[in-house]
């Protein structure tokens, strides 16, 4: 079989035309997400040079994702591998891109991406310093003087903020309208920072898991899909979000290393603003609440992450608004009527199904199903009491009586949508709602149940 036959029709020829190299071998590999695929390539140029490369591409061709984002990613990697190489930002060397299949071809870079697996504290600190130095080097590039060809116009960070807020506001509509997202957007729109510096290149997803390293040195920054022009504090805020699920060094240590490496003065107020803005995007539940949306790849694990993001958002919003959150009532309840059947199902998954599955994807989905079974067991036991408590709280807030929890929650949503309820009371009720949802998933979350933002100072 010819190497080109292992790729979608015409893709190998397009890569050859774009790179000037011949594709001599193709080794299919996993991609990223439901519509992304990947392959390792061997490339050979007419002058005798050869290279191993990795290509990520869209199996549905352009339009399945954000094509403009793909063009920005390709543009910045091309520049950092070429005209901006002197900035010292380490990336996988750019070879080619094919826009109509969102295919990006870059050289293979050695290194490990599991920062959390480093046991030596000295190595962790030294590597974190080098990573923060890489962010500082990226942010020092003067894009006002030398904009990156292909990344679009250089615009103030405020323009990015307003465009992002408008997109989130438009998405928070119809049957997936969400009071928590509405309240967060209200605060964000009213508190856009007025003192943001000249725009820089923002990686957009910086943090552990998105860089390769060897020893105490970063070998490449990865995953530039969210790159844009904006405020350097946005990258420090995204580091906070990535640390929800992946370990790093304490943030004050990381921020000090960033400043020492020549980065911008860290502004914690702006870090908090960007952290809340990004968290609002991550906390949207449309893929679960919208019956027309495609199902998530692993419902059990995706629900865990989504629920954590929402609980953390409700807490971060209260902090931003200066609201002291009261304790949330979590009424106890007797074991549910079907508890034994849930226990048997969980034992079957754990002891009989997972150990006999050779297909890795099937095994991951089976573990996700176990999380769902734990969730359903908690719903049977605790949800009636949680709903009763929430109904009482909404009735007290609105001064009305309702025949059911569903009616009370619907009325609360209407009051928030019309901005007819005090913001503090609405945020407290939303936090209680998210805290109870998280409590229902606590057993399924395991060690993630207590996840929260790391301290900024």
Short mmCIF file of C-alpha atoms in Angstrom, two decimals:
data_model
loop_
_atom_site.label_atom_id
_atom_site.label_comp_id
_atom_site.label_asym_id
_atom_site.label_seq_id
_atom_site.Cartn_x
_atom_site.Cartn_y
_atom_site.Cartn_z
CA UNK A 1 0.00 0.00 0.00
CA UNK A 2 1.37 3.41 -0.93
CA UNK A 3 1.82 5.90 1.97
CA UNK A 4 -0.78 8.22 0.47
CA UNK A 5 -3.41 5.48 0.69
CA UNK A 6 -3.30 5.67 4.50
CA UNK A 7 -4.57 9.27 4.43
CA UNK A 8 -7.76 10.88 3.11
CA UNK A 9 -7.72 11.22 -0.66
CA UNK A 10 -5.51 14.04 -1.86
CA UNK A 11 -4.09 14.95 1.57
CA UNK A 12 -0.61 13.50 1.00
CA UNK A 13 -0.32 15.34 -2.31
CA UNK A 14 -1.45 18.58 -0.67
CA UNK A 15 1.14 18.16 2.10
CA UNK A 16 3.86 17.53 -0.50
CA UNK A 17 2.89 20.65 -2.42
CA UNK A 18 2.80 22.79 0.73
CA UNK A 19 6.04 21.48 2.24
CA UNK A 20 8.12 20.85 -0.87
CA UNK A 21 8.93 17.41 0.55
CA UNK A 22 7.91 13.91 -0.48
CA UNK A 23 5.84 11.85 1.98
CA UNK A 24 7.80 8.59 2.17
CA UNK A 25 5.96 6.89 5.05
CA UNK A 26 2.70 7.27 6.98
CA UNK A 27 1.96 5.80 10.41
CA UNK A 28 -1.64 6.55 11.50
CA UNK A 29 -1.98 7.77 15.09
CA UNK A 30 -4.76 9.04 17.32
CA UNK A 31 -5.89 12.63 16.88
CA UNK A 32 -7.68 15.07 19.15
CA UNK A 33 -11.43 14.78 19.63
CA UNK A 34 -14.23 13.28 17.60
CA UNK A 35 -13.37 15.00 14.31
CA UNK A 36 -9.58 15.10 14.50
CA UNK A 37 -7.19 12.39 13.36
CA UNK A 38 -3.43 12.14 13.22
CA UNK A 39 -0.46 10.48 11.57
CA UNK A 40 3.31 10.37 11.83
CA UNK A 41 4.96 11.18 8.51
CA UNK A 42 8.45 10.66 7.10
CA UNK A 43 9.38 13.56 4.83
CA UNK A 44 12.21 13.82 2.30
CA UNK A 45 13.26 17.03 0.51
CA UNK A 46 14.99 17.23 -2.88
CA UNK A 47 18.20 18.51 -1.24
CA UNK A 48 18.54 15.30 0.79
CA UNK A 49 17.08 16.54 4.09
CA UNK A 50 14.73 14.18 5.90
CA UNK A 51 12.49 14.60 8.94
CA UNK A 52 9.90 12.83 11.04
CA UNK A 53 6.74 14.84 11.47
CA UNK A 54 3.35 14.66 13.11
CA UNK A 55 0.21 15.76 11.29
CA UNK A 56 -3.13 16.50 12.91
CA UNK A 57 -6.03 16.90 10.49
CA UNK A 58 -9.82 17.12 10.33
CA UNK A 59 -11.51 14.01 8.98
CA UNK A 60 -14.56 16.09 7.99
CA UNK A 61 -12.41 18.78 6.33
CA UNK A 62 -12.76 22.49 7.05
CA UNK A 63 -15.89 23.81 8.71
CA UNK A 64 -16.05 21.16 11.44
CA UNK A 65 -14.22 23.52 13.78
CA UNK A 66 -12.96 27.06 13.96
CA UNK A 67 -11.17 27.57 10.65
CA UNK A 68 -9.98 31.05 11.66
CA UNK A 69 -8.40 29.57 14.80
CA UNK A 70 -6.62 26.97 12.66
CA UNK A 71 -5.18 29.70 10.44
CA UNK A 72 -3.93 31.61 13.51
CA UNK A 73 -2.32 28.45 14.90
CA UNK A 74 -0.56 27.69 11.63
CA UNK A 75 0.54 31.31 11.29
CA UNK A 76 2.11 31.59 14.75
CA UNK A 77 3.94 28.25 14.44
CA UNK A 78 5.25 29.27 11.03
CA UNK A 79 6.50 32.56 12.48
CA UNK A 80 8.02 31.09 15.65
CA UNK A 81 9.83 28.51 13.49
CA UNK A 82 11.02 31.19 11.07
CA UNK A 83 10.89 34.96 11.22
CA UNK A 84 10.38 35.05 15.01
CA UNK A 85 12.71 32.17 15.89
CA UNK A 86 15.07 34.67 17.51
CA UNK A 87 12.48 35.27 20.25
CA UNK A 88 13.49 31.92 21.72
CA UNK A 89 10.03 30.42 22.04
CA UNK A 90 10.45 26.67 21.58
CA UNK A 91 7.88 25.00 19.33
CA UNK A 92 7.65 21.96 17.09
CA UNK A 93 9.18 23.15 13.78
CA UNK A 94 6.53 24.10 11.26
CA UNK A 95 6.64 22.25 7.91
CA UNK A 96 3.27 22.78 6.23
CA UNK A 97 -0.46 23.39 6.61
CA UNK A 98 -3.41 22.49 4.41
CA UNK A 99 -6.29 24.82 5.21
CA UNK A 100 -9.14 22.96 3.52
CA UNK A 101 -8.51 19.89 5.72
CA UNK A 102 -7.20 21.81 8.72
CA UNK A 103 -4.03 19.73 8.49
CA UNK A 104 -0.97 20.96 10.36
CA UNK A 105 2.42 19.28 9.84
CA UNK A 106 5.23 19.92 12.34
CA UNK A 107 8.46 18.19 13.20
CA UNK A 108 8.59 15.62 15.99
CA UNK A 109 10.03 16.94 19.26
CA UNK A 110 11.34 14.74 22.04
CA UNK A 111 10.05 15.14 25.55
CA UNK A 112 7.56 14.17 28.23
CA UNK A 113 4.28 16.01 28.84
CA UNK A 114 3.50 14.65 32.34
CA UNK A 115 4.64 17.41 34.68
CA UNK A 116 2.56 15.88 37.46
CA UNK A 117 4.71 12.73 37.34
CA UNK A 118 7.84 14.59 38.46
CA UNK A 119 8.66 13.56 42.03
CA UNK A 120 11.75 15.73 42.57
CA UNK A 121 10.75 19.14 43.96
CA UNK A 122 13.88 20.81 42.63
CA UNK A 123 13.22 19.59 39.10
CA UNK A 124 9.61 20.74 39.32
CA UNK A 125 10.61 24.25 40.36
CA UNK A 126 13.38 24.55 37.77
CA UNK A 127 11.15 23.28 34.98
CA UNK A 128 8.33 25.61 36.04
CA UNK A 129 10.77 28.53 35.91
CA UNK A 130 11.78 27.58 32.38
CA UNK A 131 8.14 27.26 31.32
CA UNK A 132 7.23 30.66 32.75
CA UNK A 133 10.30 32.04 30.98
CA UNK A 134 8.91 30.69 27.72
CA UNK A 135 5.63 32.55 28.33
CA UNK A 136 7.60 35.71 29.14
CA UNK A 137 9.56 35.36 25.89
CA UNK A 138 6.33 34.93 23.93
CA UNK A 139 4.78 38.00 25.54
CA UNK A 140 7.87 40.15 24.83
CA UNK A 141 7.42 39.83 21.05
CA UNK A 142 6.42 43.27 19.77
CA UNK A 143 3.46 42.45 17.55
CA UNK A 144 2.45 46.08 17.20
CA UNK A 145 5.77 46.68 15.45
CA UNK A 146 5.98 43.28 13.72
CA UNK A 147 2.55 41.58 13.50
CA UNK A 148 2.43 37.87 12.66
CA UNK A 149 1.45 37.34 9.04
CA UNK A 150 -1.75 35.30 8.91
CA UNK A 151 -2.93 35.96 12.47
CA UNK A 152 -5.24 38.78 11.47
CA UNK A 153 -5.23 42.40 12.62
CA UNK A 154 -3.55 43.34 15.89
CA UNK A 155 -6.33 44.66 18.12
CA UNK A 156 -6.61 45.80 21.74
CA UNK A 157 -7.33 43.11 24.30
CA UNK A 158 -10.63 44.84 25.06
CA UNK A 159 -11.84 44.00 21.54
CA UNK A 160 -11.16 40.29 22.19
CA UNK A 161 -13.02 40.51 25.51
CA UNK A 162 -16.09 42.12 23.98
CA UNK A 163 -16.19 39.66 21.09
CA UNK A 164 -15.88 36.72 23.51
CA UNK A 165 -18.60 38.08 25.78
CA UNK A 166 -20.92 38.62 22.82
CA UNK A 167 -20.36 35.05 21.64
CA UNK A 168 -21.08 33.63 25.09
CA UNK A 169 -24.17 35.83 25.44
CA UNK A 170 -25.49 34.67 22.05
CA UNK A 171 -24.87 31.03 22.96
CA UNK A 172 -26.70 31.42 26.28
CA UNK A 173 -30.15 31.44 24.73
CA UNK A 174 -33.17 29.30 23.96
CA UNK A 175 -33.65 26.01 25.74
CA UNK A 176 -30.05 25.98 27.01
CA UNK A 177 -30.33 29.42 28.71
CA UNK A 178 -28.48 29.26 32.01
CA UNK A 179 -28.91 31.65 34.98
CA UNK A 180 -25.34 31.09 36.25
CA UNK A 181 -23.85 31.99 32.86
CA UNK A 182 -26.18 35.02 32.64
CA UNK A 183 -25.06 36.33 36.03
CA UNK A 184 -21.40 35.79 35.24
CA UNK A 185 -21.70 37.59 31.89
CA UNK A 186 -23.47 40.49 33.61
CA UNK A 187 -20.52 40.91 35.98
CA UNK A 188 -17.91 40.48 33.24
CA UNK A 189 -19.58 43.03 30.96
CA UNK A 190 -19.73 45.58 33.78
CA UNK A 191 -16.11 45.10 34.87
CA UNK A 192 -13.94 44.95 31.74
CA UNK A 193 -10.43 46.01 32.85
CA UNK A 194 -9.56 49.51 31.70
CA UNK A 195 -5.78 49.25 32.06
CA UNK A 196 -4.77 46.43 29.72
CA UNK A 197 -1.40 46.89 27.98
CA UNK A 198 -0.60 46.79 24.27
CA UNK A 199 -1.61 43.39 22.86
CA UNK A 200 0.81 40.46 22.83
CA UNK A 201 0.68 36.94 21.43
CA UNK A 202 -1.40 34.95 23.92
CA UNK A 203 -0.90 31.17 23.75
CA UNK A 204 -4.47 30.68 24.96
CA UNK A 205 -4.10 27.28 26.65
CA UNK A 206 -0.82 27.50 28.52
CA UNK A 207 -0.05 25.17 31.38
CA UNK A 208 0.84 21.64 32.44
CA UNK A 209 0.01 19.04 29.81
CA UNK A 210 0.55 21.52 26.99
CA UNK A 211 4.32 21.53 26.89
CA UNK A 212 7.02 18.91 26.40
CA UNK A 213 10.12 18.79 28.59
CA UNK A 214 13.36 16.97 29.20
CA UNK A 215 14.90 17.32 32.63
CA UNK A 216 14.57 20.96 33.68
CA UNK A 217 14.04 22.36 30.18
CA UNK A 218 10.92 22.87 28.08
CA UNK A 219 11.46 21.38 24.62
CA UNK A 220 8.26 22.70 23.00
CA UNK A 221 5.05 24.56 23.80
CA UNK A 222 2.12 22.56 22.40
CA UNK A 223 -1.53 23.02 21.41
CA UNK A 224 -1.77 26.53 19.97
CA UNK A 225 -5.40 26.19 18.83
CA UNK A 226 -6.52 29.12 21.04
CA UNK A 227 -3.71 31.53 20.17
CA UNK A 228 -4.73 35.17 19.73
CA UNK A 229 -3.64 38.74 20.34
CA UNK A 230 -4.54 40.00 23.77
CA UNK A 231 -3.61 40.62 27.40
CA UNK A 232 -0.60 38.63 28.77
CA UNK A 233 -2.56 38.06 31.99
CA UNK A 234 -4.91 35.83 29.98
CA UNK A 235 -2.19 33.17 29.77
CA UNK A 236 -1.61 33.33 33.52
CA UNK A 237 -5.36 32.94 34.03
CA UNK A 238 -5.49 29.88 31.77
CA UNK A 239 -2.68 28.39 33.83
CA UNK A 240 -5.07 28.63 36.80
CA UNK A 241 -7.73 26.70 34.88
CA UNK A 242 -5.37 23.95 33.73
CA UNK A 243 -4.24 23.55 37.34
CA UNK A 244 -7.77 22.54 38.33
CA UNK A 245 -6.96 19.07 37.00
CA UNK A 246 -3.17 18.99 36.60
CA UNK A 247 -0.55 19.71 39.22
CA UNK A 248 2.02 22.51 38.91
CA UNK A 249 4.01 24.66 41.32
CA UNK A 250 2.23 27.17 43.60
CA UNK A 251 0.98 30.13 41.59
CA UNK A 252 2.92 32.80 43.55
CA UNK A 253 6.10 30.89 42.68
CA UNK A 254 5.09 30.66 39.02
CA UNK A 255 4.17 34.35 38.83
CA UNK A 256 7.47 35.39 40.46
CA UNK A 257 9.36 33.28 37.91
CA UNK A 258 7.43 34.92 35.07
CA UNK A 259 8.32 38.42 36.25
CA UNK A 260 11.96 37.44 36.89
CA UNK A 261 12.21 36.15 33.32
CA UNK A 262 11.19 39.52 31.91
CA UNK A 263 7.44 39.01 31.72
CA UNK A 264 4.87 41.72 32.36
CA UNK A 265 4.11 42.87 35.89
CA UNK A 266 1.53 40.40 37.22
CA UNK A 267 -1.82 42.10 37.83
CA UNK A 268 -3.89 39.78 40.02
CA UNK A 269 -7.11 41.71 39.39
CA UNK A 270 -6.76 41.12 35.65
CA UNK A 271 -5.79 37.49 36.23
CA UNK A 272 -9.01 37.06 38.20
CA UNK A 273 -11.03 38.72 35.44
CA UNK A 274 -9.62 36.48 32.69
CA UNK A 275 -9.95 33.43 34.92
CA UNK A 276 -13.65 34.14 35.36
CA UNK A 277 -14.16 34.83 31.65
CA UNK A 278 -12.52 31.56 30.59
CA UNK A 279 -14.26 29.61 33.35
CA UNK A 280 -17.63 30.94 32.13
CA UNK A 281 -16.94 29.40 28.73
CA UNK A 282 -15.90 26.07 30.22
CA UNK A 283 -18.99 25.94 32.47
CA UNK A 284 -21.56 25.99 29.67
CA UNK A 285 -23.73 22.86 29.73
CA UNK A 286 -25.28 23.06 26.26
CA UNK A 287 -23.83 19.75 25.09
CA UNK A 288 -25.72 18.00 27.93
CA UNK A 289 -28.89 20.08 28.10
CA UNK A 290 -29.48 20.51 24.36
CA UNK A 291 -31.21 17.43 22.94
CA UNK A 292 -30.06 18.42 19.46
CA UNK A 293 -26.35 18.49 20.39
CA UNK A 294 -24.19 15.45 19.60
CA UNK A 295 -23.48 13.26 22.65
CA UNK A 296 -20.19 13.88 24.47
CA UNK A 297 -17.48 11.24 23.88
CA UNK A 298 -17.54 9.99 27.49
CA UNK A 299 -20.65 11.17 29.34
CA UNK A 300 -19.53 10.00 32.78
CA UNK A 301 -16.15 11.76 32.74
CA UNK A 302 -17.43 14.76 30.81
CA UNK A 303 -20.15 15.31 33.43
CA UNK A 304 -17.53 15.22 36.17
CA UNK A 305 -15.43 17.91 34.50
CA UNK A 306 -18.47 20.04 33.61
CA UNK A 307 -19.90 19.88 37.13
CA UNK A 308 -16.55 20.87 38.66
CA UNK A 309 -16.27 23.81 36.26
CA UNK A 310 -19.75 25.02 37.21
CA UNK A 311 -19.20 24.74 40.95
CA UNK A 312 -15.86 26.53 40.64
CA UNK A 313 -17.48 29.23 38.47
CA UNK A 314 -20.20 29.89 41.05
CA UNK A 315 -17.53 30.30 43.74
CA UNK A 316 -15.29 32.49 41.56
CA UNK A 317 -18.23 34.71 40.59
CA UNK A 318 -19.14 35.21 44.24
CA UNK A 319 -15.51 36.11 45.01
CA UNK A 320 -15.39 38.60 42.13
CA UNK A 321 -18.65 40.21 43.26
CA UNK A 322 -17.50 40.39 46.89
CA UNK A 323 -20.19 38.00 48.14
CA UNK A 324 -19.70 35.79 51.21
CA UNK A 325 -21.33 32.45 50.40
CA UNK A 326 -23.29 30.86 53.26
CA UNK A 327 -23.05 27.11 53.93
CA UNK A 328 -25.24 25.03 51.61
CA UNK A 329 -27.78 22.67 53.17
CA UNK A 330 -27.17 19.09 52.00
CA UNK A 331 -29.93 17.06 53.69
CA UNK A 332 -29.06 13.49 54.59
CA UNK A 333 -31.27 10.67 53.30
CA UNK A 334 -31.66 6.91 53.84
CA UNK A 335 -30.18 4.48 51.34
CA UNK A 336 -32.26 4.36 48.17
CA UNK A 337 -34.66 1.56 47.32
CA UNK A 338 -32.52 0.35 44.41
CA UNK A 339 -29.13 0.72 46.09
CA UNK A 340 -28.32 -3.00 45.90
CA UNK A 341 -28.92 -3.11 42.15
CA UNK A 342 -26.59 -0.14 41.68
CA UNK A 343 -23.95 -1.88 43.80
CA UNK A 344 -24.22 -5.09 41.75
CA UNK A 345 -23.92 -3.15 38.49
CA UNK A 346 -20.83 -1.33 39.74
CA UNK A 347 -19.24 -4.59 40.84
CA UNK A 348 -19.95 -6.11 37.42
CA UNK A 349 -18.28 -3.21 35.65
CA UNK A 350 -15.28 -3.19 38.00
CA UNK A 351 -14.68 -6.92 38.43
CA UNK A 352 -15.99 -8.57 35.26
CA UNK A 353 -16.30 -6.09 32.39
CA UNK A 354 -13.27 -3.78 32.61
CA UNK A 355 -10.66 -6.53 33.29
CA UNK A 356 -11.78 -8.41 30.15
CA UNK A 357 -11.84 -5.47 27.74
CA UNK A 358 -8.83 -5.33 25.45
CA UNK A 359 -10.06 -2.29 23.53
CA UNK A 360 -8.78 0.80 25.36
CA UNK A 361 -11.61 3.09 24.23
CA UNK A 362 -14.22 0.56 25.37
CA UNK A 363 -12.50 0.26 28.75
CA UNK A 364 -12.53 4.04 29.20
CA UNK A 365 -16.22 4.17 28.32
CA UNK A 366 -16.95 1.35 30.78
CA UNK A 367 -15.28 3.33 33.56
CA UNK A 368 -17.34 6.34 32.49
CA UNK A 369 -20.46 4.19 32.79
CA UNK A 370 -19.44 3.28 36.35
CA UNK A 371 -19.36 7.00 37.17
CA UNK A 372 -22.88 7.36 35.79
CA UNK A 373 -24.14 4.46 37.90
CA UNK A 374 -22.71 6.15 41.02
CA UNK A 375 -24.42 9.38 39.97
CA UNK A 376 -27.78 7.69 39.40
CA UNK A 377 -27.52 6.01 42.81
CA UNK A 378 -26.93 9.40 44.47
CA UNK A 379 -29.80 10.97 42.51
CA UNK A 380 -32.23 8.35 43.82
CA UNK A 381 -31.06 8.82 47.41
CA UNK A 382 -30.39 12.56 47.71
CA UNK A 383 -32.12 14.47 44.93
CA UNK A 384 -35.61 14.63 46.52
CA UNK A 385 -34.18 16.22 49.67
CA UNK A 386 -31.93 18.55 47.69
CA UNK A 387 -34.86 19.69 45.56
CA UNK A 388 -37.01 20.30 48.63
CA UNK A 389 -34.27 22.45 50.18
CA UNK A 390 -33.82 24.44 46.99
CA UNK A 391 -37.57 24.95 46.62
CA UNK A 392 -37.73 26.42 50.13
CA UNK A 393 -34.80 28.74 49.41
CA UNK A 394 -36.34 30.02 46.17
CA UNK A 395 -39.71 30.56 47.87
CA UNK A 396 -38.00 32.58 50.59
CA UNK A 397 -36.09 34.65 48.02
CA UNK A 398 -39.12 35.36 45.83
CA UNK A 399 -41.75 35.58 48.57
CA UNK A 400 -43.94 33.03 46.75
CA UNK A 401 -45.11 29.44 47.22
CA UNK A 402 -44.76 26.84 44.45
CA UNK A 403 -46.36 23.46 43.93
CA UNK A 404 -43.15 21.77 42.87
CA UNK A 405 -39.41 22.20 42.66
CA UNK A 406 -39.64 22.43 38.87
CA UNK A 407 -42.06 25.36 39.15
CA UNK A 408 -39.85 27.11 41.68
CA UNK A 409 -36.70 26.68 39.57
CA UNK A 410 -38.52 27.91 36.46
CA UNK A 411 -39.69 31.02 38.31
CA UNK A 412 -36.17 31.67 39.59
CA UNK A 413 -34.78 31.42 36.05
CA UNK A 414 -37.39 33.91 34.85
CA UNK A 415 -36.49 36.38 37.60
CA UNK A 416 -32.77 36.13 36.78
CA UNK A 417 -33.43 36.47 33.05
CA UNK A 418 -35.39 39.66 33.69
CA UNK A 419 -32.80 40.96 36.17
CA UNK A 420 -35.62 41.29 38.72
CA UNK A 421 -33.84 39.56 41.61
CA UNK A 422 -30.97 41.03 43.61
CA UNK A 423 -27.66 39.88 42.17
CA UNK A 424 -26.27 38.74 45.52
CA UNK A 425 -29.31 36.59 46.26
CA UNK A 426 -29.25 35.12 42.75
CA UNK A 427 -25.55 34.21 42.96
CA UNK A 428 -26.04 32.59 46.37
CA UNK A 429 -28.92 30.49 45.00
CA UNK A 430 -26.91 29.50 41.94
CA UNK A 431 -23.97 28.47 44.11
CA UNK A 432 -26.27 26.34 46.26
CA UNK A 433 -27.65 24.71 43.11
CA UNK A 434 -24.17 23.93 41.76
CA UNK A 435 -22.93 22.73 45.16
CA UNK A 436 -25.79 20.23 45.35
CA UNK A 437 -25.23 19.07 41.78
CA UNK A 438 -21.58 18.49 42.67
CA UNK A 439 -22.60 16.59 45.83
CA UNK A 440 -24.65 14.21 43.67
CA UNK A 441 -21.53 13.49 41.63
CA UNK A 442 -19.10 13.41 44.56
CA UNK A 443 -18.77 9.60 44.63
CA UNK A 444 -18.27 9.54 40.87
CA UNK A 445 -15.64 12.30 41.11
CA UNK A 446 -13.45 10.46 43.58
CA UNK A 447 -10.34 12.52 44.30
CA UNK A 448 -11.59 15.37 42.10
CA UNK A 449 -14.53 16.14 44.40
CA UNK A 450 -12.68 18.90 46.26
CA UNK A 451 -11.22 20.58 43.16
CA UNK A 452 -10.91 24.36 43.41
CA UNK A 453 -8.76 27.19 42.09
CA UNK A 454 -5.26 27.31 43.50
CA UNK A 455 -4.50 30.41 45.62
CA UNK A 456 -3.18 33.37 43.60
CA UNK A 457 -1.20 34.78 46.51
#
